[in-house]
Short mmCIF file of C-alpha atoms in Angstrom, two decimals:
data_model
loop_
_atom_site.label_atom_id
_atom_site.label_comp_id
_atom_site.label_asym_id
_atom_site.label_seq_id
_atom_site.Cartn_x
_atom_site.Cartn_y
_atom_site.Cartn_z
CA UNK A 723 0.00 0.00 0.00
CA UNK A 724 1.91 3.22 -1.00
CA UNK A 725 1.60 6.18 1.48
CA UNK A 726 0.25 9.15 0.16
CA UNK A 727 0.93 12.58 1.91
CA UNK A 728 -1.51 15.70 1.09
CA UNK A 729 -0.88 18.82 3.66
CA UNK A 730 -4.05 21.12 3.76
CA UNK A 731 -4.40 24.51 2.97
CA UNK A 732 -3.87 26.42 6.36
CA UNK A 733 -7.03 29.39 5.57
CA UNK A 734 -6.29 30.93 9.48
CA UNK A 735 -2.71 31.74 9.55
CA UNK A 736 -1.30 31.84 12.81
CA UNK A 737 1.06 35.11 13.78
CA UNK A 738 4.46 35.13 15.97
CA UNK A 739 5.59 38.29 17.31
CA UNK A 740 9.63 38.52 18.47
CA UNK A 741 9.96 34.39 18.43
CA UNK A 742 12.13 32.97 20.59
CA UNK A 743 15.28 31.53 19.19
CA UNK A 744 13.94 27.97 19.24
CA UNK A 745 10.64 28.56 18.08
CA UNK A 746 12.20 30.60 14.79
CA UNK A 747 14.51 27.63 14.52
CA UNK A 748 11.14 25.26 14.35
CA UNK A 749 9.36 28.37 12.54
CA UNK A 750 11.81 27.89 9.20
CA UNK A 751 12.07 24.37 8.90
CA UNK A 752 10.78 23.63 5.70
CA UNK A 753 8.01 20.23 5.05
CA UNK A 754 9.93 17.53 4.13
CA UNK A 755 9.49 13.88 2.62
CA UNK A 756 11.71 10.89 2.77
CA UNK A 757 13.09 10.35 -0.84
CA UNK A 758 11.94 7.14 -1.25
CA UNK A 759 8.30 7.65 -0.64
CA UNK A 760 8.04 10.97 -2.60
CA UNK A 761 9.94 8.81 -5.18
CA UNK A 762 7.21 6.11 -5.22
CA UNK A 763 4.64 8.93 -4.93
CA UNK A 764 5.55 10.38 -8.10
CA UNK A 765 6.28 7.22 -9.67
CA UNK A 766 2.35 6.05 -9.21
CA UNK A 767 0.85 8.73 -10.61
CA UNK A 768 2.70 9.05 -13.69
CA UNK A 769 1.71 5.41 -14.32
CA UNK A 770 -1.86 6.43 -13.48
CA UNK A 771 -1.64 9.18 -16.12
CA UNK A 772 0.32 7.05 -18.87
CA UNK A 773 -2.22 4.52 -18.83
CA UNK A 774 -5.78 5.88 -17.83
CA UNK A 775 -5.05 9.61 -19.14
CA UNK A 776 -7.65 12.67 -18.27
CA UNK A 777 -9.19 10.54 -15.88
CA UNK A 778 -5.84 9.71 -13.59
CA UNK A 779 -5.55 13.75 -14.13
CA UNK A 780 -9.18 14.37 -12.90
CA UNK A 781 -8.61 11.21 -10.08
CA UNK A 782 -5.46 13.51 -8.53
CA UNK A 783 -6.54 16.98 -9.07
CA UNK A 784 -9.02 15.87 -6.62
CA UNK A 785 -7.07 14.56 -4.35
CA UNK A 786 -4.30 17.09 -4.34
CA UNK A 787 -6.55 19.99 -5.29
CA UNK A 788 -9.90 19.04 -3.18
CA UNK A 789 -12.12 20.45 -7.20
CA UNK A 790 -13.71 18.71 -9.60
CA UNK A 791 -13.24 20.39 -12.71
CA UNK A 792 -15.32 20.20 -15.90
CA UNK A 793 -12.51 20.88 -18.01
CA UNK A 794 -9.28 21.34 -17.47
CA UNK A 795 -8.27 23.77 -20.54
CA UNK A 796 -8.86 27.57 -19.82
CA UNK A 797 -11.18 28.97 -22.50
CA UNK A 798 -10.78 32.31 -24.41
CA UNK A 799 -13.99 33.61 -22.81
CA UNK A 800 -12.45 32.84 -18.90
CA UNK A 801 -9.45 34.42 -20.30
CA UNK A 802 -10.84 37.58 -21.92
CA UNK A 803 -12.85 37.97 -18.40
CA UNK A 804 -9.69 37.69 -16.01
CA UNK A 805 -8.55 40.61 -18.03
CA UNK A 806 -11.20 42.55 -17.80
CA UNK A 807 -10.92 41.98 -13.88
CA UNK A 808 -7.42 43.40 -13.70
CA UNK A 809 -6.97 46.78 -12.99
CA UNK A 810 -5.55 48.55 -15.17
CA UNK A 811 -2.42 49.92 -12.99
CA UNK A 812 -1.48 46.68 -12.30
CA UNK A 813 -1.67 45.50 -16.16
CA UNK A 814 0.41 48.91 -16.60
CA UNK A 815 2.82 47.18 -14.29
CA UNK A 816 3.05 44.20 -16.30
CA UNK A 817 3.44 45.57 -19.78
CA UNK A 818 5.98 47.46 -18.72
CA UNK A 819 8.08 44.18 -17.38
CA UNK A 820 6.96 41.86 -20.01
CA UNK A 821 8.81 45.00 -22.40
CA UNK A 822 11.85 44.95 -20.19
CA UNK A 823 12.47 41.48 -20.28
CA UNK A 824 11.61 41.18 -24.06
CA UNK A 825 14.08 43.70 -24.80
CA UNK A 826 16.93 41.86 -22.57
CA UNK A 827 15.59 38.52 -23.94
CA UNK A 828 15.87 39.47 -27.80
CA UNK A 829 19.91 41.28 -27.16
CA UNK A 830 20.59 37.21 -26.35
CA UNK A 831 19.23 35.83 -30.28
CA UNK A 832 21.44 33.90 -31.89
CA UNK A 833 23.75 36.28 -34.87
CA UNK A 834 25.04 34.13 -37.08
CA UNK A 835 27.40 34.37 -39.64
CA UNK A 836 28.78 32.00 -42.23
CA UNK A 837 32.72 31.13 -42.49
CA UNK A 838 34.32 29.38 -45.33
CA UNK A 839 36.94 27.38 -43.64
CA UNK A 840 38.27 26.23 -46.77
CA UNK A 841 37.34 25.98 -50.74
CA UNK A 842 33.50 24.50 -50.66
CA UNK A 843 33.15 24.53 -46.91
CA UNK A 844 30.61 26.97 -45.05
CA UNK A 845 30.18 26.61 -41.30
CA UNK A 846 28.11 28.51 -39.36
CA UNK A 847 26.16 28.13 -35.91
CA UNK A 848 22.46 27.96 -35.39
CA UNK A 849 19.89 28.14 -32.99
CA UNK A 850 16.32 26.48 -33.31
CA UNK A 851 13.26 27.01 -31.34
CA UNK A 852 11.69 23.54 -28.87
CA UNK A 853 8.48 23.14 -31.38
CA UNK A 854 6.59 22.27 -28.01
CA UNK A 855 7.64 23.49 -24.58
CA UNK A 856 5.67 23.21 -21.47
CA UNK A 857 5.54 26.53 -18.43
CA UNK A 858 4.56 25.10 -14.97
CA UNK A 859 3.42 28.07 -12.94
CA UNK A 860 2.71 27.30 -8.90
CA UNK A 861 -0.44 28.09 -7.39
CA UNK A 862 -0.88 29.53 -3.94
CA UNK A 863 -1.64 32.57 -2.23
CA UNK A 864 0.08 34.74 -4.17
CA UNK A 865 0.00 34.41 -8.10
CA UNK A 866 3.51 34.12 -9.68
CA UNK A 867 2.50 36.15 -13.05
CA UNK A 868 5.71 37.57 -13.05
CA UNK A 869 7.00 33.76 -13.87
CA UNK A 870 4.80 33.55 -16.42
CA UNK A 871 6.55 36.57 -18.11
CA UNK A 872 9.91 35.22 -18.05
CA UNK A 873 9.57 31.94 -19.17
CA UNK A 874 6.64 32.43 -21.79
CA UNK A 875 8.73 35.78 -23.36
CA UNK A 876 11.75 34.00 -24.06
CA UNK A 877 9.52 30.97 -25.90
CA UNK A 878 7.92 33.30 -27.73
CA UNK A 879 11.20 35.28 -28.86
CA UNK A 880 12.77 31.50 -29.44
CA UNK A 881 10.11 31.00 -31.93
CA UNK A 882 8.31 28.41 -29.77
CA UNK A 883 5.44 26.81 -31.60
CA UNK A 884 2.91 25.46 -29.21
CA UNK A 885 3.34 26.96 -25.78
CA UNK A 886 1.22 25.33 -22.91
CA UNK A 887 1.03 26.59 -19.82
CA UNK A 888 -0.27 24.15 -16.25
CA UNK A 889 -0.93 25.82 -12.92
CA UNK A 890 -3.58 24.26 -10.01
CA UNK A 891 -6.94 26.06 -9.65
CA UNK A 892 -8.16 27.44 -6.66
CA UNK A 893 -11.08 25.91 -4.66
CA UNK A 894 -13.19 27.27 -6.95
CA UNK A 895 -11.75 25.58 -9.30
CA UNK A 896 -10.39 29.08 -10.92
CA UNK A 897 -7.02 30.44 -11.88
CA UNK A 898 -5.45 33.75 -10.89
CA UNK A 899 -6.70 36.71 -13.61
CA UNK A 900 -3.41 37.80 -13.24
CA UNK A 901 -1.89 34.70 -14.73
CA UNK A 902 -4.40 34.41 -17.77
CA UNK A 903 -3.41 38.13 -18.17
CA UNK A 904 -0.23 37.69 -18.36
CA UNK A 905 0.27 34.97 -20.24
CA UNK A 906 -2.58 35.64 -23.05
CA UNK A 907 0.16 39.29 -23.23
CA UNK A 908 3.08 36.57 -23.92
CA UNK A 909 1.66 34.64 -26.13
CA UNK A 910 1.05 31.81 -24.28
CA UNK A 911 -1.02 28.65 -26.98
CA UNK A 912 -2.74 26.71 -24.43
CA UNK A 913 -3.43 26.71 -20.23
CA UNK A 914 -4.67 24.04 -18.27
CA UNK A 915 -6.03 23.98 -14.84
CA UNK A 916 -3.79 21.65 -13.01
CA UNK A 917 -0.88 21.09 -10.85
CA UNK A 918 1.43 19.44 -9.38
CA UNK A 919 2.91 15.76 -10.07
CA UNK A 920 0.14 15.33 -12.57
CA UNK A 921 0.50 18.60 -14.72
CA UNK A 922 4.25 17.31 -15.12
CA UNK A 923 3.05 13.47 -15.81
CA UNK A 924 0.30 15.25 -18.23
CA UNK A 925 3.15 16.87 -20.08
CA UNK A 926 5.35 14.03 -20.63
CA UNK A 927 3.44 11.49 -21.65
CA UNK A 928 -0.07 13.77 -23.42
CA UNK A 929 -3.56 12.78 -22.44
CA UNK A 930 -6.52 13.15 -24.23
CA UNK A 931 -7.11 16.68 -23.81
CA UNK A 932 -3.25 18.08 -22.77
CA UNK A 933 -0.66 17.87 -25.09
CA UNK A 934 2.63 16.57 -24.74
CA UNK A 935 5.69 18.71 -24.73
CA UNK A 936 9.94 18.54 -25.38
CA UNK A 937 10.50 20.24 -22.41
CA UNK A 938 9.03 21.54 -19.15
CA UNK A 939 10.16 24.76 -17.51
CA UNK A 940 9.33 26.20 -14.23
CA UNK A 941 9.90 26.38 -10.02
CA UNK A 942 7.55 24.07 -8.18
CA UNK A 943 7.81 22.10 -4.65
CA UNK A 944 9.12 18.90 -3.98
CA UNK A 945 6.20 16.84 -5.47
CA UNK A 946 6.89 19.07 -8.71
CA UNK A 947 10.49 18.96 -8.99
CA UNK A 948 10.66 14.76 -8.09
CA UNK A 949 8.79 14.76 -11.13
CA UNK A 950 10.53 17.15 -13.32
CA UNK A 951 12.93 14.58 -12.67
CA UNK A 952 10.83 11.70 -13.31
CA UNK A 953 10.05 13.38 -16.77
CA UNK A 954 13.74 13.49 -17.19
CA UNK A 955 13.75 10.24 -16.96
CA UNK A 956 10.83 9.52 -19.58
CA UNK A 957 13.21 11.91 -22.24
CA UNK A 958 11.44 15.16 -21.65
CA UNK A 959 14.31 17.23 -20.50
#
C-alpha cells in the first residue's frame, strides 16, 4: 500500500511576534518527505496518467486539489474575463516588465554568420526554437505572473510553436486573472487547470485533452520537482 501525503491549505494563519530563538529555529524548517516515498509517490501517478489519461488527471486533481473540474483547458472567454478583472495599474505594471524582459531577452538571439573554412566549406552556428515546450506556474496565495513573463517571453522570442502553460486552480476551481493576463500578453497557446505531479506526468506522456511537450520549464515544490525529474527520466528534458 503506498503512502500518500496531502498537507491542507492552512485558511487561518497563525502570527508570531519577536519568536524565541527555538521557536524561529522550528518556525523555518521547511516540510519535508523521505526520498523514497516521494519517489514512489511520483512514480504512481505518472503510471496512473500514462495509462488511464484525463481521468488519472481528474482522479489527482481531486485529491491534491480538493475540485472537480469540468474541463481542465482555460477557454478564451475565462481568459478575456480575467482581463477585464485586472486593474488597469497593475496591467500597466506588467506591460511594462513583459517590455523589459523582451528587450533583454531578444539582445541574447542567436547572430550568425557563415565562415568558409576552406574551398566549398561553409560553417556557421544555429539556434532552433523547442516546437513544443511546457511553463509550470505554482499556485498559492500569491500568483507568480511575473513567472509567467519570463519563461513564456523568451519561448515566444525563441520561436516556440505550441506553448502550454499548467498551474492548479483554486477551490473554486479558478485560476489567478493575473496569470491568464499575463500569459494571453506573452503569447502563451494553451493553459490548463492543473498542478502538481500530474501537470508534469500530463506533459510528458499527453492525455486526451493536454498535449505533450519537449520540455518543461518552471519552479515548483518537492512533489513538482521529483517529477521534473521523473520526466527526465521519460526523455522530456
Amino acid at each position: 500500500m503506498r503512502k500518500w501525503f496531502y498537507k491542507k491549505k492552512v485558511k487561518n494563519m497563525k502570527k508570531y511576534i519577536n519568536p524565541t530563538n527555538e521557536l524561529w529555529t522550528e518556525l523555518i524548517q521547511r516540510p519535508t518527505l523521505k526520498a523514497q516515498d516521494l519517489s514512489d509517490t511520483v512514480k504512481q501517478v505518472f503510471d496512473e496518467v500514462k495509462r488511464n489519461g484525463d481521468k488519472a488527471v481528474e482522479k489527482y486533481t481531486h485529491f491534491f486539489d480538493k475540485v472537480d473540474l469540468v474541463s481542465f483547458k482555460v477557454t478564451a472567454e475565462e481568459i478575456s474575463l480575467a482581463s477585464d478583472l485586472v486593474s488597469e495599474n497593475l496591467k500597466k505594471a506588467i506591460q511594462l516588465a513583459a517590455n523589459n524582459i523582451k528587450k533583454f531577452h531578444t539582445s541574447q538571439a542567436l547572430v550568425s554568420s557563415k565562415i568558409e573554412t576552406t574551398e566549398g566549406v561553409t560553417c556557421w552556428q544555429e539556434a532552433r526554437a523547442i516546437e513544443k515546450v511546457g511553463l509550470y506556474i505554482p499556485g498559492g496565495t500569491a500568483p507568480l505572473f511575473s513567472t509567467v513573463l519570463m519563461l513564456g517571453i523568451p519561448a515566444k522570442i525563441a520561436g516556440c510553436k505550441q506553448i502550454v502553460l499548467c498551474t492548479p486552480p483554486n477551490e473554486e476551481g479558478n485560476i489567478a486573472n493575473e496569470i491568464l493576463f499575463a500569459a494571453q500578453l506573452v503569447g502563451v497557446t494553451d493553459i490548463y487547470k492543473i498542478g502538481g505531479i500530474q501537470a508534469i506526468a500530463a506533459l510528458t506522456y499527453g492525455t486526451e485533452s493536454i498535449p505533450k511537450v519537449y520540455k518543461i520549464f518552471g519552479p515548483g515544490n518537492q512533489y513538482v520537482t521529483a517529477a521534473k525529474q521523473e520526466a527526465f527520466q521519460q526523455g522530456i528534458a
